PDB file of C-alpha atoms in Angstrom:
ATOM      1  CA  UNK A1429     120.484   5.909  37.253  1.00  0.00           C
ATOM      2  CA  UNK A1430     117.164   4.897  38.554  1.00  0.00           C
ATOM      3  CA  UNK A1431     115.037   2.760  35.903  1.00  0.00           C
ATOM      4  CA  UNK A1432     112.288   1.521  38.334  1.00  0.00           C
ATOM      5  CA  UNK A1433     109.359   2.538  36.321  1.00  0.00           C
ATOM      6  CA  UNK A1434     110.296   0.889  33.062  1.00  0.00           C
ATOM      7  CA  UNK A1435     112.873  -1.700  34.876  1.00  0.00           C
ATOM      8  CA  UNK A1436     111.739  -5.224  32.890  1.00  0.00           C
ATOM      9  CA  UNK A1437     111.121  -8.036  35.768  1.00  0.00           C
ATOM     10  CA  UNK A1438     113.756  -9.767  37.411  1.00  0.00           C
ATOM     11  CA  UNK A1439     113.778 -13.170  38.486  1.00  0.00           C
ATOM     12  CA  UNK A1440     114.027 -13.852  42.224  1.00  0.00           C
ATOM     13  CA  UNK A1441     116.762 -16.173  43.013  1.00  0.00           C
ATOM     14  CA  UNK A1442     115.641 -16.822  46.290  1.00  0.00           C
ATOM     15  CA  UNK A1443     112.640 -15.772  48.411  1.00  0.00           C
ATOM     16  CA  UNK A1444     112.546 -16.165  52.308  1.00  0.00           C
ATOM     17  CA  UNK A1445     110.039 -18.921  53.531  1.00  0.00           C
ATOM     18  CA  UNK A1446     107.729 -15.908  55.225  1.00  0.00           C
ATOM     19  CA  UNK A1447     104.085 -16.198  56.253  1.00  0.00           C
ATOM     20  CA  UNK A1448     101.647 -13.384  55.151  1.00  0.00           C
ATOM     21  CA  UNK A1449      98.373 -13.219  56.978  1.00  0.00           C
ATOM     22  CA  UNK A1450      94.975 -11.901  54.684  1.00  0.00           C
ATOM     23  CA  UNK A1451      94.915  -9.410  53.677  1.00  0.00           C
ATOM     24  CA  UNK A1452      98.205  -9.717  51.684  1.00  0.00           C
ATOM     25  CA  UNK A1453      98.971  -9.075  48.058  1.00  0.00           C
ATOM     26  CA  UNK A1454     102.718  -8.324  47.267  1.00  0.00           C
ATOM     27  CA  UNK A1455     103.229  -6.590  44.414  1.00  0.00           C
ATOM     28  CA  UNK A1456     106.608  -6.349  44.207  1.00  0.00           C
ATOM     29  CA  UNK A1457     110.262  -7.327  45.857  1.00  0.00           C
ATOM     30  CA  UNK A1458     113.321  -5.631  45.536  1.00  0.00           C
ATOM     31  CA  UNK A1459     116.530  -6.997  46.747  1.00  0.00           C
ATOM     32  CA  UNK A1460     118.850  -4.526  47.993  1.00  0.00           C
ATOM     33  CA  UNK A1461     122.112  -3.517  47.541  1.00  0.00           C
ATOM     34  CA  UNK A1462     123.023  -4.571  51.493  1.00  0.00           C
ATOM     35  CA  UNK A1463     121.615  -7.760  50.853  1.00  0.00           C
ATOM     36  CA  UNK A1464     118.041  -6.894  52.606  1.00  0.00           C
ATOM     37  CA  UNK A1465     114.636  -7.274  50.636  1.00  0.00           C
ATOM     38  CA  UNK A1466     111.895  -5.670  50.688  1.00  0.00           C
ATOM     39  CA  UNK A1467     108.092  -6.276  50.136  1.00  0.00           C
ATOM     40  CA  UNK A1468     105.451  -3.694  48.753  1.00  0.00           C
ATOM     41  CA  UNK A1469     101.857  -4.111  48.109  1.00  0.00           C
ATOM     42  CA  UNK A1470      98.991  -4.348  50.637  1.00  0.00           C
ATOM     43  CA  UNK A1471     100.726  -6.476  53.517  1.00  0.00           C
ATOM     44  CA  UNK A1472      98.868  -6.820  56.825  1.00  0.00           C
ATOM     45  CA  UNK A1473     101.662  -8.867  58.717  1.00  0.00           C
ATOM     46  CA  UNK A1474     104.682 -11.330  57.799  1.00  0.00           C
ATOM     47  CA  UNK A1475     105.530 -14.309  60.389  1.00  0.00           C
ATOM     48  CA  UNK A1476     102.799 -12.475  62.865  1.00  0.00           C
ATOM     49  CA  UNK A1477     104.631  -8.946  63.183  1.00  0.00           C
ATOM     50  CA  UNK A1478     102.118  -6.767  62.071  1.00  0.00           C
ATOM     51  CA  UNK A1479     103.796  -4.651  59.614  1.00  0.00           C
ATOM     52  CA  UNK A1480     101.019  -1.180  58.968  1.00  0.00           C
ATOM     53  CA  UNK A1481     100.428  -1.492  55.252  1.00  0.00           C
ATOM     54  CA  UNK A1482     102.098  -1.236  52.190  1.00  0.00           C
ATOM     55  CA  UNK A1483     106.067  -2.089  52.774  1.00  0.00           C
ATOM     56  CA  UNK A1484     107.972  -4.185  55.053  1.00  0.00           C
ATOM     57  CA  UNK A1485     111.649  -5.125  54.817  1.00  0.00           C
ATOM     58  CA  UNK A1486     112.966  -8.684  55.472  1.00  0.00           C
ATOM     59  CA  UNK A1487     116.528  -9.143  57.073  1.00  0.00           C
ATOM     60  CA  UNK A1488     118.706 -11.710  55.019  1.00  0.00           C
ATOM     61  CA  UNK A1489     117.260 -14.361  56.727  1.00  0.00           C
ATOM     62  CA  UNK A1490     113.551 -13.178  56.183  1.00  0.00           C
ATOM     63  CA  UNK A1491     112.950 -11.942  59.398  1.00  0.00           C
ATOM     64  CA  UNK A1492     110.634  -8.738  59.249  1.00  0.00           C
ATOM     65  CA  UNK A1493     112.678  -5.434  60.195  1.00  0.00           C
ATOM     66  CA  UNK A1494     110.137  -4.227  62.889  1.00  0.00           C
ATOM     67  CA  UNK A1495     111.936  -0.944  63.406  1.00  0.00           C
ATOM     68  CA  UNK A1496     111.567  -0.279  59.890  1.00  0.00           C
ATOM     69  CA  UNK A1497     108.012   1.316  59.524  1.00  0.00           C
ATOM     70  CA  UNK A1498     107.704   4.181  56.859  1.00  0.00           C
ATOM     71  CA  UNK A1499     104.574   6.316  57.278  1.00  0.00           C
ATOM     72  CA  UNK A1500     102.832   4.812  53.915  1.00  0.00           C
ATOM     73  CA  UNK A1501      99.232   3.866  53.196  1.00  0.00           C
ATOM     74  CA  UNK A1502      98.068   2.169  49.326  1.00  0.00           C
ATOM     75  CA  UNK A1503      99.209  -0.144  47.426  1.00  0.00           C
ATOM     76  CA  UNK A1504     102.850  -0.070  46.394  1.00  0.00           C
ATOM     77  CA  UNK A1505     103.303  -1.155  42.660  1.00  0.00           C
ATOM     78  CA  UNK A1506     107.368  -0.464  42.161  1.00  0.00           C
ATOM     79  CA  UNK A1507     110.338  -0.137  43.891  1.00  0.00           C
ATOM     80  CA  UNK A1508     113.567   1.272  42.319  1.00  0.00           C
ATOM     81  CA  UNK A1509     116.793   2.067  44.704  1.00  0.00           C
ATOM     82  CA  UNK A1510     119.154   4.347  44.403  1.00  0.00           C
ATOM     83  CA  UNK A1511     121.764   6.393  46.030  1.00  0.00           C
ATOM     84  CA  UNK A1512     120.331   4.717  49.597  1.00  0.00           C
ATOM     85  CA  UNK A1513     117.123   5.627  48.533  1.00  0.00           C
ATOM     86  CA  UNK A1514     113.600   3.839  47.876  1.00  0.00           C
ATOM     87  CA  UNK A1515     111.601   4.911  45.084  1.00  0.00           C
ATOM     88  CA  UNK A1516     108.164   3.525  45.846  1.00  0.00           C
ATOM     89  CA  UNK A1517     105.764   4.156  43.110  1.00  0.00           C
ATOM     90  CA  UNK A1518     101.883   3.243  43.911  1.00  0.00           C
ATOM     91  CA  UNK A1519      98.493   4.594  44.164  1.00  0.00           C
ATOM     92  CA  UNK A1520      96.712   4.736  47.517  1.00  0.00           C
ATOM     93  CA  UNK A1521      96.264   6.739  50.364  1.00  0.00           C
ATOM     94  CA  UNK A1522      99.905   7.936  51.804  1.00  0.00           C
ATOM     95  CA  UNK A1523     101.481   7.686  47.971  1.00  0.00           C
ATOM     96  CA  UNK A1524      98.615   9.612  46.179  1.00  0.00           C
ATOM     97  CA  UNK A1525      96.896  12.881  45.597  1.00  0.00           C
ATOM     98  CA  UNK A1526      93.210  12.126  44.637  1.00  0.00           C
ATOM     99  CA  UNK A1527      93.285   9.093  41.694  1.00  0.00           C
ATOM    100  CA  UNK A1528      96.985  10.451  40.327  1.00  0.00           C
ATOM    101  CA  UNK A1529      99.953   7.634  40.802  1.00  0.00           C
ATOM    102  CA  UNK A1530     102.652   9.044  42.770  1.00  0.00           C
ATOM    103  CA  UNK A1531     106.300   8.570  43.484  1.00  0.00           C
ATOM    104  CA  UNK A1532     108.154   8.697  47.300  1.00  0.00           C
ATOM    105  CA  UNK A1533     111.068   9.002  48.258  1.00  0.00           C
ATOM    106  CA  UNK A1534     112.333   6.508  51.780  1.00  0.00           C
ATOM    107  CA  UNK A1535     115.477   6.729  52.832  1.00  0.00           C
ATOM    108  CA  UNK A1536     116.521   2.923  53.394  1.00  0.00           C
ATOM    109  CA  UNK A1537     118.467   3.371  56.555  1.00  0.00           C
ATOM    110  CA  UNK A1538     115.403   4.264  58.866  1.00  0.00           C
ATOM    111  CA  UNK A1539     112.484   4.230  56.677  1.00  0.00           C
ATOM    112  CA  UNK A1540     111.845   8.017  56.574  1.00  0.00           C
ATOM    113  CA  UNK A1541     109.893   9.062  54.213  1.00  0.00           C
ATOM    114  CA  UNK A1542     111.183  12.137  52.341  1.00  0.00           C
ATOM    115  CA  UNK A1543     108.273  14.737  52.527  1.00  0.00           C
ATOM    116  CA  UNK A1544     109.836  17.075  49.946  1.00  0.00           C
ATOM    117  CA  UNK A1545     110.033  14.740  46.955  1.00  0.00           C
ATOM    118  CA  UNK A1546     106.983  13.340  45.385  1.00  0.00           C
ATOM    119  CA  UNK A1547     106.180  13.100  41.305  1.00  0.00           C
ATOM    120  CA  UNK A1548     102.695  12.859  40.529  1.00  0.00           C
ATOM    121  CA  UNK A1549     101.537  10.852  37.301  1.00  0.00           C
ATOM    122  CA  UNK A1550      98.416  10.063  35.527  1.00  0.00           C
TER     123      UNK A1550
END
């Protein structure tokens, strides 16, 4: 069962030793089931690979997963998994539709983002 949007916050046990470059506000990390993290917010790069905006996913040594981009814009605010899934909740260009919150759907092996599911909220 997915409880991202009223999950309480977790404690991280252990964060890689990355470098974010301005502008970079992470919102959020989510450890994943595979033993991967990943960042949202509004990230412009991690260790110097540019990473295009609002997610980027860490390898279990904290290296930055370049050839996992998803097509996302905004500022990511949750992130649930499930079912090898991302739920990315945020508001923002790319996760929006005009000044409503949204919900996407990313598949977590390739970073696809799943056009057909979105939930809007206000």
């Amino acid at each position: 069962m997915l409880t991202m949007l009223r999950a309480q916050p977790q404690q991280v046990q252990t964060l890689p030793d990355v470098r974010l470059r301005s502008p970079a506000n992470v919102a959020v990390c989510q450890k994943l089931q595979d033993g991967t993290m990943v960042l949202g917010g509004t990230i412009a790069s991690v260790d110097g690979v540019e990473t295009g905006g609002s997610l980027v996913r860490l390898d279990a040594r904290g290296a930055v997963m370049a050839d996992w981009t998803p097509a996302m814009k905004g500022i990511v605010e949750r992130i649930g998994e499930d079912g090898g899934f991302l739920y990315v909740a945020g508001k923002g260009n790319g996760i929006t539709a005009g000044s409503y919150g949204a919900v996407r759907r990313i598949r977590i092996a390739d970073g696809l983002l799943d056009p057909a599911f979105s939930i809007f909220t206000l």
